[in-house]
Coordinates of C-alpha atoms in Angstrom, one line a residue:
Chain A
X156 CA -0.1 0.2 -0.2
X157 CA 1.3 3.2 -0.8
X158 CA -0.8 5.9 -0.5
X159 CA 0.5 9.4 -0.7
X160 CA -0.7 12.2 1.3
X161 CA 0.5 16.1 0.9
X162 CA -0.8 18.4 4.0
X163 CA -0.3 21.7 3.7
X164 CA 3.3 21.7 1.7
X165 CA 4.3 25.2 0.9
X166 CA 7.6 26.2 -0.9
X167 CA 8.9 29.6 -0.9
X168 CA 12.5 30.8 -2.4
X169 CA 14.0 33.9 -1.8
X170 CA 11.1 36.6 -2.6
X171 CA 8.7 34.1 -4.4
X172 CA 6.2 31.0 -3.4
X173 CA 6.4 28.4 -5.9
X174 CA 4.0 26.4 -3.9
X175 CA 1.2 27.3 -1.5
X176 CA -1.1 25.2 0.9
X177 CA -0.8 21.9 -1.5
X178 CA -3.2 19.2 0.1
X179 CA -3.6 16.1 -2.2
X180 CA -4.1 12.6 -1.3
X181 CA -3.0 9.9 -4.1
X182 CA -4.6 6.2 -3.7
X183 CA -2.3 3.7 -3.6
X184 CA -1.7 2.1 -7.7
X185 CA -3.5 5.6 -8.9
X186 CA -2.3 7.3 -11.8
X187 CA -1.6 11.0 -11.0
X188 CA -0.4 13.7 -13.1
X189 CA 0.4 17.2 -12.1
X190 CA -0.7 19.2 -15.5
X191 CA 0.5 23.1 -15.5
X192 CA 2.3 25.7 -17.6
X193 CA 6.2 26.3 -16.7
X194 CA 6.6 27.6 -13.4
X195 CA 3.3 26.7 -12.0
X196 CA 5.4 24.6 -9.2
X197 CA 4.5 21.2 -10.3
X198 CA 8.2 20.2 -11.0
X199 CA 8.7 22.0 -7.3
X200 CA 6.2 19.5 -5.9
X201 CA 7.6 16.5 -7.3
X202 CA 10.9 17.4 -6.3
X203 CA 9.7 17.6 -2.7
X204 CA 7.9 14.1 -2.9
X205 CA 11.3 13.0 -4.5
X206 CA 13.5 14.5 -1.6
X207 CA 15.7 16.5 -3.6
X208 CA 13.7 20.0 -2.6
X209 CA 12.6 20.8 0.9
X210 CA 9.2 21.9 1.9
X211 CA 9.2 25.0 3.5
X212 CA 6.1 23.8 5.5
X213 CA 3.9 21.0 5.5
X214 CA 4.6 17.1 5.5
X215 CA 4.7 14.2 2.7
X216 CA 3.4 10.9 3.7
X217 CA 3.7 7.9 1.8
X218 CA 2.2 4.3 3.1
X219 CA 1.2 6.0 6.5
X220 CA 4.9 6.9 6.9
X221 CA 5.8 10.5 7.1
X222 CA 8.9 10.8 4.5
X223 CA 9.5 14.4 4.3
X224 CA 12.8 14.5 6.8
X225 CA 13.9 11.4 5.2
X226 CA 16.4 11.1 2.7
X227 CA 15.9 10.7 -0.9
X228 CA 16.6 6.3 -0.5
X229 CA 14.5 5.9 2.2
X230 CA 11.6 6.9 0.7
X231 CA 10.4 4.1 -1.3
X232 CA 10.5 5.8 -4.7
X233 CA 12.2 5.9 -7.9
X234 CA 12.2 8.4 -10.6
X235 CA 12.3 9.1 -14.2
X236 CA 14.2 12.3 -15.1
X237 CA 13.4 14.6 -17.6
X238 CA 16.7 14.2 -19.7
X239 CA 17.0 10.5 -18.3
X240 CA 20.3 10.8 -16.4
X241 CA 21.3 7.6 -17.9
X242 CA 24.7 7.4 -16.3
X243 CA 27.3 8.1 -19.3
X244 CA 30.1 5.7 -17.7
X245 CA 27.8 2.6 -17.3
X246 CA 26.6 0.2 -19.2
X247 CA 22.6 -0.2 -20.1
X248 CA 22.7 -3.2 -17.7
X249 CA 24.6 -1.2 -14.6
X250 CA 22.3 1.5 -15.1
X251 CA 18.9 -0.2 -14.7
X252 CA 20.7 -2.3 -11.9
X253 CA 22.2 1.1 -10.1
X254 CA 20.0 1.0 -7.4
X255 CA 19.9 -2.6 -6.8
X256 CA 23.7 -2.4 -6.4
X257 CA 23.5 0.2 -4.1
X258 CA 21.5 -2.3 -2.3
X259 CA 24.3 -4.6 -2.1
X260 CA 21.8 -7.3 -3.7
X261 CA 23.8 -10.7 -4.6
X262 CA 24.6 -10.4 -8.2
X263 CA 22.2 -13.1 -9.4
X264 CA 19.1 -11.3 -7.9
X265 CA 20.4 -7.9 -10.1
X266 CA 21.0 -9.6 -13.1
X267 CA 17.4 -11.4 -12.6
X268 CA 15.6 -8.2 -11.9
X269 CA 17.1 -6.2 -14.6
X270 CA 16.6 -8.8 -17.4
X271 CA 13.2 -8.9 -16.6
X272 CA 12.3 -5.2 -16.8
X273 CA 14.7 -5.2 -19.8
X274 CA 12.6 -7.4 -21.5
X275 CA 9.7 -5.5 -20.4
X276 CA 10.7 -2.5 -21.9
X277 CA 12.4 -4.2 -25.2
X278 CA 15.8 -3.0 -24.8
X279 CA 17.5 -6.8 -23.6
X280 CA 19.9 -6.8 -26.9
X281 CA 21.2 -2.9 -25.6
X282 CA 22.2 -4.1 -21.9
X283 CA 26.3 -4.0 -22.8
X284 CA 25.8 -0.6 -24.6
X285 CA 26.4 2.6 -23.2
X286 CA 24.4 5.7 -22.9
X287 CA 26.5 7.7 -26.1
X288 CA 25.7 4.7 -28.0
X289 CA 21.6 4.7 -27.6
X290 CA 18.9 6.9 -29.2
X291 CA 16.9 9.0 -27.4
X292 CA 13.8 7.1 -27.3
X293 CA 16.4 4.3 -26.2
X294 CA 17.6 6.7 -23.2
X295 CA 13.8 7.0 -22.1
X296 CA 13.6 3.2 -21.8
X297 CA 16.6 2.6 -19.7
X298 CA 15.5 5.3 -17.3
X299 CA 12.4 3.8 -16.7
X300 CA 13.7 0.1 -16.6
X301 CA 15.7 1.9 -13.9
X302 CA 13.1 3.1 -12.2
X303 CA 11.0 -0.2 -12.7
X304 CA 13.8 -2.2 -11.8
X305 CA 13.6 -0.8 -7.7
X306 CA 9.7 -2.4 -7.6
X307 CA 9.5 0.8 -5.7
X308 CA 5.8 2.0 -4.0
X309 CA 6.1 5.2 -5.6
X310 CA 7.1 6.4 -9.1
X311 CA 7.9 9.9 -10.0
X312 CA 7.9 11.0 -13.9
X313 CA 9.1 14.2 -14.8
X314 CA 8.1 15.2 -18.0
X315 CA 9.9 12.2 -19.1
X316 CA 8.5 12.2 -22.9
X317 CA 9.3 15.9 -23.7
X318 CA 12.5 15.3 -25.1
X319 CA 11.1 12.7 -27.8
X320 CA 10.0 13.6 -31.2
X321 CA 6.0 13.3 -31.8
X322 CA 5.9 10.1 -33.0
X323 CA 7.6 8.3 -31.0
X324 CA 6.3 10.1 -27.8
X325 CA 2.8 8.6 -29.0
X326 CA 4.4 5.5 -28.6
X327 CA 6.2 5.5 -25.5
X328 CA 3.1 7.2 -23.8
X329 CA 0.8 3.9 -24.9
X330 CA 3.7 1.6 -23.5
X331 CA 4.5 3.7 -20.5
X332 CA 0.9 3.4 -19.2
X333 CA 0.8 -0.7 -19.8
X334 CA 4.1 -1.2 -18.4
X335 CA 2.8 0.9 -15.1
X336 CA -0.6 -0.6 -14.9
X337 CA 1.1 -4.2 -14.7
X338 CA 3.7 -2.7 -12.4
X339 CA 0.8 -1.9 -10.0
X340 CA 2.7 1.4 -8.1
X341 CA 1.4 4.6 -7.6
X342 CA 2.4 6.9 -9.8
X343 CA 3.0 10.8 -10.1
X344 CA 3.6 12.1 -13.3
X345 CA 4.3 15.8 -14.4
X346 CA 3.8 17.0 -17.7
X347 CA 2.5 20.5 -19.4
X348 CA 1.2 18.6 -22.3
X349 CA -2.6 18.4 -21.5
X350 CA -2.8 15.1 -24.5
X351 CA -0.4 13.4 -22.6
X352 CA -2.3 13.8 -18.9
X353 CA -5.9 12.9 -19.7
X354 CA -4.3 9.9 -22.2
X355 CA -2.1 8.7 -19.3
X356 CA -4.1 10.1 -16.0
X357 CA -6.0 8.5 -13.2
X358 CA -6.5 11.7 -12.0
X359 CA -5.3 15.1 -13.2
X360 CA -3.9 17.8 -10.8
X361 CA -4.1 21.4 -12.7
X362 CA -1.9 23.5 -10.9
X363 CA -1.5 27.3 -11.7
X364 CA 0.5 29.4 -9.8
X365 CA 1.8 27.3 -6.9
X366 CA -2.0 25.8 -6.2
X367 CA -4.2 22.9 -7.6
X368 CA -7.1 24.2 -8.9
X369 CA -8.5 21.3 -9.7
X370 CA -7.8 17.5 -9.3
X371 CA -10.3 15.4 -10.6
X372 CA -10.8 12.1 -13.4
X373 CA -9.5 13.4 -17.1
X374 CA -13.2 13.6 -18.6
X375 CA -14.0 15.9 -15.2
X376 CA -11.6 18.2 -15.9
X377 CA -12.5 18.7 -19.3
X378 CA -16.3 18.6 -19.3
X379 CA -16.9 20.1 -15.6
X380 CA -13.6 22.5 -15.2
X381 CA -13.8 24.0 -11.5
X382 CA -12.1 27.1 -12.7
X383 CA -12.0 29.4 -15.4
X384 CA -8.1 28.9 -15.8
X385 CA -8.9 24.9 -16.2
X386 CA -11.6 25.7 -18.8
X387 CA -8.9 27.6 -20.8
X388 CA -5.7 25.8 -19.8
X389 CA -7.7 22.1 -21.0
X390 CA -8.9 21.5 -24.6
X391 CA -7.3 22.5 -27.8
X392 CA -8.9 25.0 -29.0
X393 CA -10.0 26.1 -25.3
X394 CA -13.2 26.6 -24.0
X395 CA -15.3 30.0 -25.2
X396 CA -16.6 32.5 -23.1
X397 CA -19.0 34.8 -23.4
X398 CA -20.4 37.8 -21.2
X399 CA -23.9 36.8 -19.8
X400 CA -26.5 39.5 -18.8
X401 CA -29.4 38.7 -16.0
X402 CA -32.9 38.2 -17.3
X403 CA -34.8 37.2 -13.7
X404 CA -34.2 34.0 -11.9
X405 CA -32.2 31.3 -13.6
X406 CA -32.1 33.2 -17.1
X407 CA -29.1 34.8 -18.8
X408 CA -29.2 36.7 -21.8
X409 CA -26.1 35.7 -24.4
X410 CA -25.5 37.5 -27.7
X411 CA -28.9 38.0 -27.9
X412 CA -30.4 34.5 -26.9
X413 CA -32.0 33.9 -23.8
X414 CA -30.1 30.6 -21.6
X415 CA -31.3 28.8 -18.7
X416 CA -28.6 28.8 -16.1
X417 CA -27.7 29.3 -12.4
X418 CA -29.5 31.0 -10.1
X419 CA -26.7 33.3 -9.3
X420 CA -26.3 37.2 -7.9
X421 CA -24.0 39.4 -10.0
X422 CA -22.3 39.1 -13.2
X423 CA -21.8 36.2 -14.6
X424 CA -19.9 34.2 -17.7
X425 CA -21.1 32.0 -20.1
X426 CA -19.2 28.8 -21.5
X427 CA -19.2 26.4 -24.4
X428 CA -16.7 24.2 -25.8
X429 CA -15.9 24.5 -29.2
X430 CA -17.3 21.5 -30.3
X431 CA -20.1 21.3 -28.5
X432 CA -21.9 23.8 -30.7
X433 CA -23.4 22.9 -34.1
X434 CA -25.0 25.3 -36.7
X435 CA -28.8 25.7 -36.3
X436 CA -32.1 27.4 -36.8
X437 CA -31.5 29.7 -33.2
X438 CA -28.7 30.7 -30.8
X439 CA -25.6 32.5 -31.2
X440 CA -25.1 34.7 -34.1
X441 CA -21.5 34.7 -35.5
X442 CA -19.4 36.0 -38.4
X443 CA -16.8 33.7 -39.6
X444 CA -13.3 35.3 -39.4
X445 CA -11.3 32.4 -40.5
X446 CA -11.8 28.9 -41.3
X447 CA -9.0 26.0 -40.5
X448 CA -9.7 22.9 -42.2
X449 CA -8.0 20.0 -40.3
X450 CA -9.1 17.5 -42.3
X451 CA -11.3 15.5 -39.6
X452 CA -13.2 18.5 -38.9
X453 CA -13.3 22.5 -39.8
X454 CA -11.5 25.1 -36.9
X455 CA -13.9 28.3 -37.2
X456 CA -12.9 31.3 -35.8
X457 CA -15.3 33.7 -35.5
X458 CA -16.8 36.7 -33.8
X459 CA -20.0 37.1 -31.6
X460 CA -21.0 40.3 -30.5
X461 CA -17.0 41.4 -30.6
X462 CA -15.5 38.1 -28.5
X463 CA -13.8 36.2 -30.0
X464 CA -15.2 32.4 -30.6
X465 CA -13.8 29.3 -31.5
X466 CA -16.2 26.0 -33.1
X467 CA -15.3 22.9 -34.3
X468 CA -17.7 21.6 -36.9
X469 CA -18.3 18.9 -39.4
X470 CA -15.6 19.3 -42.6
X471 CA -18.7 18.9 -44.9
X472 CA -20.2 22.3 -44.4
X473 CA -18.4 24.9 -46.5
X474 CA -17.9 28.2 -44.8
X475 CA -15.8 31.1 -46.0
X476 CA -14.7 34.5 -44.2
X477 CA -17.7 36.9 -43.4
X478 CA -20.5 34.3 -43.9
X479 CA -23.1 34.5 -41.0
X480 CA -24.4 31.4 -39.4
X481 CA -26.3 30.8 -36.0
X482 CA -24.5 28.4 -33.4
X483 CA -26.8 26.3 -30.8
X484 CA -24.9 25.5 -28.0
X485 CA -26.0 21.7 -26.9
X486 CA -27.9 22.7 -23.5
X487 CA -26.3 20.3 -21.1
X488 CA -22.5 21.3 -21.9
X489 CA -23.1 24.6 -21.6
X490 CA -21.1 25.8 -18.0
X491 CA -21.6 29.2 -16.0
X492 CA -18.5 31.0 -14.2
X493 CA -18.4 33.5 -11.9
X494 CA -16.0 36.4 -13.1
X495 CA -14.9 37.8 -9.8
X496 CA -14.0 34.4 -8.4
X497 CA -13.1 32.5 -11.6
X498 CA -14.7 29.4 -10.3
X499 CA -17.7 27.4 -11.9
X500 CA -21.1 27.9 -10.6
X501 CA -23.7 25.5 -10.8
Chain B
X90 CA 43.9 35.1 -49.3
X91 CA 41.2 31.9 -49.7
X92 CA 39.8 30.9 -46.8
X93 CA 41.5 27.0 -47.5
X94 CA 44.6 27.8 -46.7
X95 CA 43.9 30.6 -43.7
X96 CA 44.2 27.9 -40.4
X97 CA 47.4 27.0 -42.2
X98 CA 48.5 30.1 -42.0
X99 CA 47.0 30.6 -39.1
X100 CA 49.1 27.9 -36.8
X101 CA 52.4 28.5 -38.9
X102 CA 53.7 30.6 -36.1
X103 CA 53.2 28.1 -33.7
X104 CA 54.5 25.7 -35.8
X105 CA 57.6 27.6 -36.2
X106 CA 58.2 28.1 -33.0
X107 CA 57.9 25.0 -32.0
X108 CA 60.1 23.4 -34.4
X109 CA 62.6 26.2 -33.8
X110 CA 62.6 26.1 -30.0
X111 CA 61.3 22.0 -29.3
X112 CA 61.9 20.2 -32.3
X113 CA 65.6 21.4 -33.0
X114 CA 67.1 21.4 -29.6
X115 CA 65.3 17.9 -29.0
X116 CA 67.0 16.6 -32.0
X117 CA 70.6 17.9 -31.0
X118 CA 70.0 16.9 -27.5
X119 CA 69.5 13.4 -29.3
X120 CA 72.2 13.2 -31.3
X121 CA 74.6 14.5 -28.2
X122 CA 73.0 11.7 -26.2
X123 CA 73.8 9.0 -28.5
X124 CA 76.7 10.4 -31.0
X125 CA 80.4 9.5 -29.0
X126 CA 82.1 10.9 -32.3
X127 CA 82.4 8.0 -34.3
X128 CA 78.7 6.7 -35.1
X129 CA 75.7 6.4 -33.0
X130 CA 76.0 4.1 -29.7
X131 CA 74.5 3.3 -26.6
X132 CA 78.1 4.3 -24.6
X133 CA 76.7 7.4 -22.7
X134 CA 73.9 5.6 -21.5
X135 CA 76.0 3.0 -20.3
X136 CA 78.1 5.5 -18.5
X137 CA 75.4 7.2 -17.2
X138 CA 73.3 4.5 -15.5
X139 CA 76.7 2.8 -14.6
X140 CA 77.3 5.6 -12.1
X141 CA 76.9 5.2 -8.0
X142 CA 74.7 7.9 -7.9
X143 CA 72.4 6.8 -10.8
X144 CA 70.2 4.2 -8.6
X145 CA 69.7 6.6 -5.8
X146 CA 68.6 9.7 -7.8
X147 CA 66.4 7.7 -9.2
X148 CA 65.0 6.1 -6.3
X149 CA 64.7 9.2 -4.8
X150 CA 62.7 10.6 -7.8
X151 CA 60.4 7.6 -7.6
X152 CA 59.9 7.9 -3.9
X153 CA 59.4 11.3 -3.4
X154 CA 56.9 11.0 -7.1
X155 CA 55.1 8.3 -5.4
X156 CA 54.8 10.1 -1.8
X157 CA 53.3 13.5 -3.1
X158 CA 51.0 12.9 -6.2
X159 CA 48.9 10.7 -4.4
X160 CA 48.8 13.1 -1.6
X161 CA 47.8 15.8 -3.9
X162 CA 45.2 14.0 -5.7
X163 CA 43.4 13.4 -2.4
X164 CA 43.7 16.9 -1.6
X165 CA 42.8 18.4 -5.0
X166 CA 40.1 16.4 -5.1
X167 CA 38.8 17.1 -1.6
X168 CA 39.1 20.6 -2.5
X169 CA 37.8 20.5 -6.0
X170 CA 34.2 18.7 -4.0
X171 CA 34.5 21.6 -1.8
X172 CA 34.9 24.5 -4.0
X173 CA 32.0 22.7 -6.1
X174 CA 29.5 22.8 -3.3
X175 CA 30.2 26.5 -2.3
X176 CA 27.4 29.1 -3.2
X177 CA 29.5 32.2 -2.4
X178 CA 33.1 32.7 -2.3
X179 CA 34.2 30.0 -4.4
X180 CA 36.0 32.5 -6.6
X181 CA 38.0 34.1 -3.5
X182 CA 38.6 30.8 -1.7
X183 CA 40.0 29.0 -5.6
X184 CA 42.2 32.2 -5.8
X185 CA 43.6 32.0 -2.5
X186 CA 44.4 28.5 -2.6
X187 CA 46.4 29.0 -6.5
X188 CA 48.5 31.6 -5.0
X189 CA 51.1 29.1 -4.4
X190 CA 51.1 28.5 -8.4
X191 CA 52.3 32.1 -8.9
X192 CA 55.4 31.3 -6.8
X193 CA 58.6 30.1 -8.8
X194 CA 59.6 26.6 -7.5
X195 CA 63.0 27.6 -6.2
X196 CA 61.1 30.4 -4.3
X197 CA 58.7 28.2 -2.5
X198 CA 61.9 26.1 -1.9
X199 CA 63.5 28.7 0.0
X200 CA 60.1 29.7 1.8
X201 CA 60.3 26.0 3.1
X202 CA 63.8 26.3 4.2
X203 CA 63.2 29.6 6.0
X204 CA 60.5 27.1 8.1
X205 CA 62.8 23.7 8.5
X206 CA 66.4 25.1 9.0
X207 CA 68.6 25.3 12.2
X208 CA 67.7 29.2 12.6
X209 CA 64.1 28.7 11.2
X210 CA 60.8 29.5 12.3
X211 CA 59.8 25.4 13.1
X212 CA 63.1 25.6 15.3
X213 CA 62.4 29.2 16.9
X214 CA 58.8 28.2 17.7
X215 CA 59.6 25.0 19.3
X216 CA 62.4 26.3 21.6
X217 CA 60.1 28.9 22.3
X218 CA 57.2 26.8 23.5
X219 CA 60.3 24.8 25.5
X220 CA 60.0 21.5 23.4
X221 CA 63.6 21.5 22.7
X222 CA 67.1 23.1 24.4
X223 CA 68.5 24.0 21.1
X224 CA 68.3 24.6 17.6
X225 CA 68.6 21.3 15.9
X226 CA 70.0 20.8 12.1
X227 CA 66.5 19.1 10.5
X228 CA 67.7 19.6 7.2
X229 CA 71.2 17.6 7.7
X230 CA 72.8 14.2 6.6
X231 CA 71.8 12.8 10.3
X232 CA 67.5 13.2 9.4
X233 CA 67.5 11.8 5.4
X234 CA 63.4 11.0 6.6
X235 CA 63.4 14.8 7.9
X236 CA 64.3 16.4 4.5
X237 CA 62.6 13.6 2.3
X238 CA 59.3 15.2 4.4
X239 CA 60.5 18.8 4.0
X240 CA 60.7 18.7 0.1
X241 CA 57.4 16.3 -0.1
X242 CA 55.7 18.9 1.8
X243 CA 57.1 22.3 -0.5
X244 CA 56.1 19.9 -3.1
X245 CA 52.6 19.4 -1.8
X246 CA 51.9 22.9 -0.9
X247 CA 53.4 24.0 -4.1
X248 CA 52.0 21.9 -6.9
X249 CA 48.5 20.9 -5.2
X250 CA 46.9 23.9 -7.2
X251 CA 47.5 22.7 -10.5
X252 CA 45.5 20.0 -10.5
X253 CA 42.7 21.4 -8.2
X254 CA 42.7 24.2 -11.1
X255 CA 42.0 21.1 -13.4
X256 CA 39.7 19.1 -11.7
X257 CA 37.2 22.2 -10.5
X258 CA 36.8 22.6 -14.3
X259 CA 35.9 18.9 -14.7
X260 CA 33.4 18.8 -11.5
X261 CA 32.0 21.7 -13.5
X262 CA 30.9 19.8 -16.2
X263 CA 29.3 16.9 -14.7
X264 CA 25.3 17.5 -14.5
X265 CA 24.2 17.9 -11.3
X266 CA 21.0 15.3 -12.9
X267 CA 23.4 12.7 -12.5
X268 CA 23.7 13.0 -8.7
X269 CA 20.2 13.4 -8.4
X270 CA 19.3 10.6 -9.9
X271 CA 22.3 8.5 -8.2
X272 CA 20.7 10.1 -4.5
X273 CA 16.9 9.0 -5.5
X274 CA 18.7 5.2 -6.5
X275 CA 19.9 5.0 -3.1
X276 CA 23.6 6.6 -3.3
X277 CA 25.4 7.6 -0.3
X278 CA 27.3 10.8 -0.4
X279 CA 30.8 8.9 -0.5
X280 CA 29.1 6.2 -3.1
X281 CA 27.9 9.1 -4.7
X282 CA 31.7 10.5 -5.2
X283 CA 33.2 7.1 -5.9
X284 CA 30.3 5.8 -9.0
X285 CA 29.8 9.4 -10.2
X286 CA 32.6 12.2 -9.4
X287 CA 35.3 10.0 -9.7
X288 CA 34.6 7.9 -13.0
X289 CA 32.8 10.8 -14.7
X290 CA 36.0 13.1 -14.3
X291 CA 38.1 10.6 -15.6
X292 CA 39.0 12.9 -18.8
X293 CA 40.6 15.5 -16.1
X294 CA 42.4 13.0 -13.9
X295 CA 43.8 11.7 -16.9
X296 CA 45.3 15.3 -17.9
X297 CA 45.8 16.6 -14.1
X298 CA 48.2 13.0 -13.0
X299 CA 50.1 13.1 -16.3
X300 CA 50.8 17.1 -16.0
X301 CA 52.0 16.5 -12.1
X302 CA 53.5 12.8 -12.3
X303 CA 55.8 14.6 -15.2
X304 CA 56.7 17.5 -13.5
X305 CA 57.2 15.7 -10.8
X306 CA 59.8 13.6 -12.1
X307 CA 61.0 16.5 -13.2
X308 CA 61.7 18.0 -9.5
X309 CA 64.8 20.2 -8.6
X310 CA 64.6 23.9 -7.6
X311 CA 62.6 22.9 -4.1
X312 CA 65.2 19.4 -3.9
X313 CA 67.9 21.9 -4.5
X314 CA 67.2 24.3 -2.3
X315 CA 65.8 21.9 1.0
X316 CA 68.0 18.9 0.4
X317 CA 71.2 20.3 -1.5
X318 CA 73.2 17.2 -2.7
X319 CA 71.9 15.2 0.4
X320 CA 69.2 14.3 -1.6
X321 CA 70.1 13.7 -5.1
X322 CA 67.4 13.6 -7.8
X323 CA 67.6 12.3 -11.4
X324 CA 67.1 16.7 -12.6
X325 CA 69.4 17.7 -10.2
X326 CA 72.3 14.8 -11.6
X327 CA 71.5 16.1 -15.3
X328 CA 72.0 19.6 -14.1
X329 CA 75.6 18.6 -12.4
X330 CA 76.7 16.6 -15.5
X331 CA 75.9 19.9 -17.3
X332 CA 77.6 22.3 -15.3
X333 CA 79.6 21.2 -13.0
X334 CA 81.3 18.1 -15.0
X335 CA 80.8 20.0 -18.2
X336 CA 79.4 16.5 -19.8
X337 CA 76.8 17.7 -22.3
X338 CA 76.5 13.8 -23.8
X339 CA 75.9 12.3 -20.3
X340 CA 73.5 15.3 -19.3
X341 CA 71.8 14.4 -22.7
X342 CA 71.2 10.6 -22.1
X343 CA 70.0 10.7 -18.4
X344 CA 67.2 13.7 -20.0
X345 CA 66.5 11.3 -22.5
X346 CA 66.2 8.4 -19.9
X347 CA 63.4 11.0 -17.7
X348 CA 61.4 11.7 -20.8
X349 CA 61.2 7.7 -21.4
X350 CA 59.9 7.3 -17.8
X351 CA 57.7 10.1 -18.5
X352 CA 56.2 9.0 -21.4
X353 CA 55.7 5.2 -19.5
X354 CA 53.8 6.4 -16.8
X355 CA 51.9 8.9 -19.6
X356 CA 50.7 5.5 -21.3
X357 CA 50.1 3.8 -17.9
X358 CA 47.5 6.8 -17.1
X359 CA 45.6 7.1 -20.0
X360 CA 45.3 3.2 -20.4
X361 CA 44.1 2.9 -17.1
X362 CA 42.1 5.8 -17.0
X363 CA 40.1 5.3 -20.4
X364 CA 37.0 6.2 -21.1
X365 CA 35.1 3.6 -23.4
X366 CA 33.7 4.6 -26.6
X367 CA 30.1 5.5 -26.2
X368 CA 30.8 6.4 -22.4
X369 CA 31.1 10.2 -22.4
X370 CA 29.2 12.7 -20.8

């Protein structure tokens, strides 16, 4: 059992706060992705869990044991680094076996474990090579194998795929998911790539400015963003926002159209994902600014009452700049946000 | 001028300089060592190696190198690791530690002579503290161990910094991710030093060791100042052949022997500390 508990963790560097009041529980065997733009504190949080950085305040618990005062090697973790950190002076075999050698395991034990994980990651033929003789993808596999060979309670990954080219990243992503599911370890995975986050995660923690804005299942984060930041950060293109004016209890005027919404005092924003609108007879009156055919669909950028709005529409439609059309939002996909708190309003 | 020839033109001055002041004298020395008037022979080599002072000066030179270089290596590694960990004042400490490099070796010898001689600092201090009743002549033939120690100390004080500078630069080239990875995968500080720093430092260790070992075989001025004729070394013998005995041929032969020893040790160091193909940072 390796449940991870992060309690009130904060990190201050000279003159700025990297993390403030992080509280997060990661279940045993869960795959948690920390997602955010660079500088949001996700890597700092990972390094605090790893023990490579010390939290200014707060506690970290793994498997019911408080570990924030322990050295990294006593925490039962293994880590995959962004630039792999595959030791150049050791062969692939010795790299994968490095942690086991440090534990002074018998040679037969080391060999068995190394060969097993090497087979898992299809690098059994490279065991005698040095890192200088490997491609980026192979080095990545060595780094993952080295972590898995430890059979750790928790595996930490810091943007492990970001240095690979697009095709390889796709392939490794799928493989990583399979291998980690099989290993039954708890995983924390840092990335700025939302597609990677969506495809891998059991849960995503969206981070911004040193805080966790939302921690939920990928589809929940996508469908029901807890804050405007999440709505704008997740999804490509991001969610559209339009100003709404109150028209009595729970009724809101958006771009000349009345919608049923929450019973809320004060100003509110209407939000909808680009793929959740269809051209129709009634709805939001839009003027097309730009049409980008993307094969499977059209990405249409238009203006609705002076606000930019993106729609993902069927590629059969023939549209050109300057056309006028009416976009009908799918009623159950409409979301509302409070501009004052930026939080979602139910 | 076409850019094709430019590189050659640019290295020409260095080439001319090396030929005029290195290769040509080297050829002269070689001829002097092997030539005895009529043709090529090894007579001069036989003469110098059969002289009674040759084995003792060879032994002294080797012993001194064997005592000094390992201590310097250990010290330089320790100092380089310390400097590398410093966040503030790193440059200042490095400058202070490298001051002895700016002092000529004869001056260094004289500084240590001022400490160890009969009216030196060490005697005055021990006398003042009442440890001894009257000054001792530490650097006399009755105390060969003391002479050896004084020379070794002076050499360590004087020439450790050259290794330090090379090793500091080398350690700076090792990415810190390797240390973090080693730490996460269970290496203690000592294991990180042995399993990460030392192997990744091999290229710098090679340079530093070759430089230091070759210079150790050429030790002369410090020995002359502290040991005089009581502690003969190879370089001192070369000097004696050339200037006291006016025997240029013998001096040349002995110089070539020192060169040979240096080449052998250089090759050994290169071999022992080689980096396998594909295993560089």
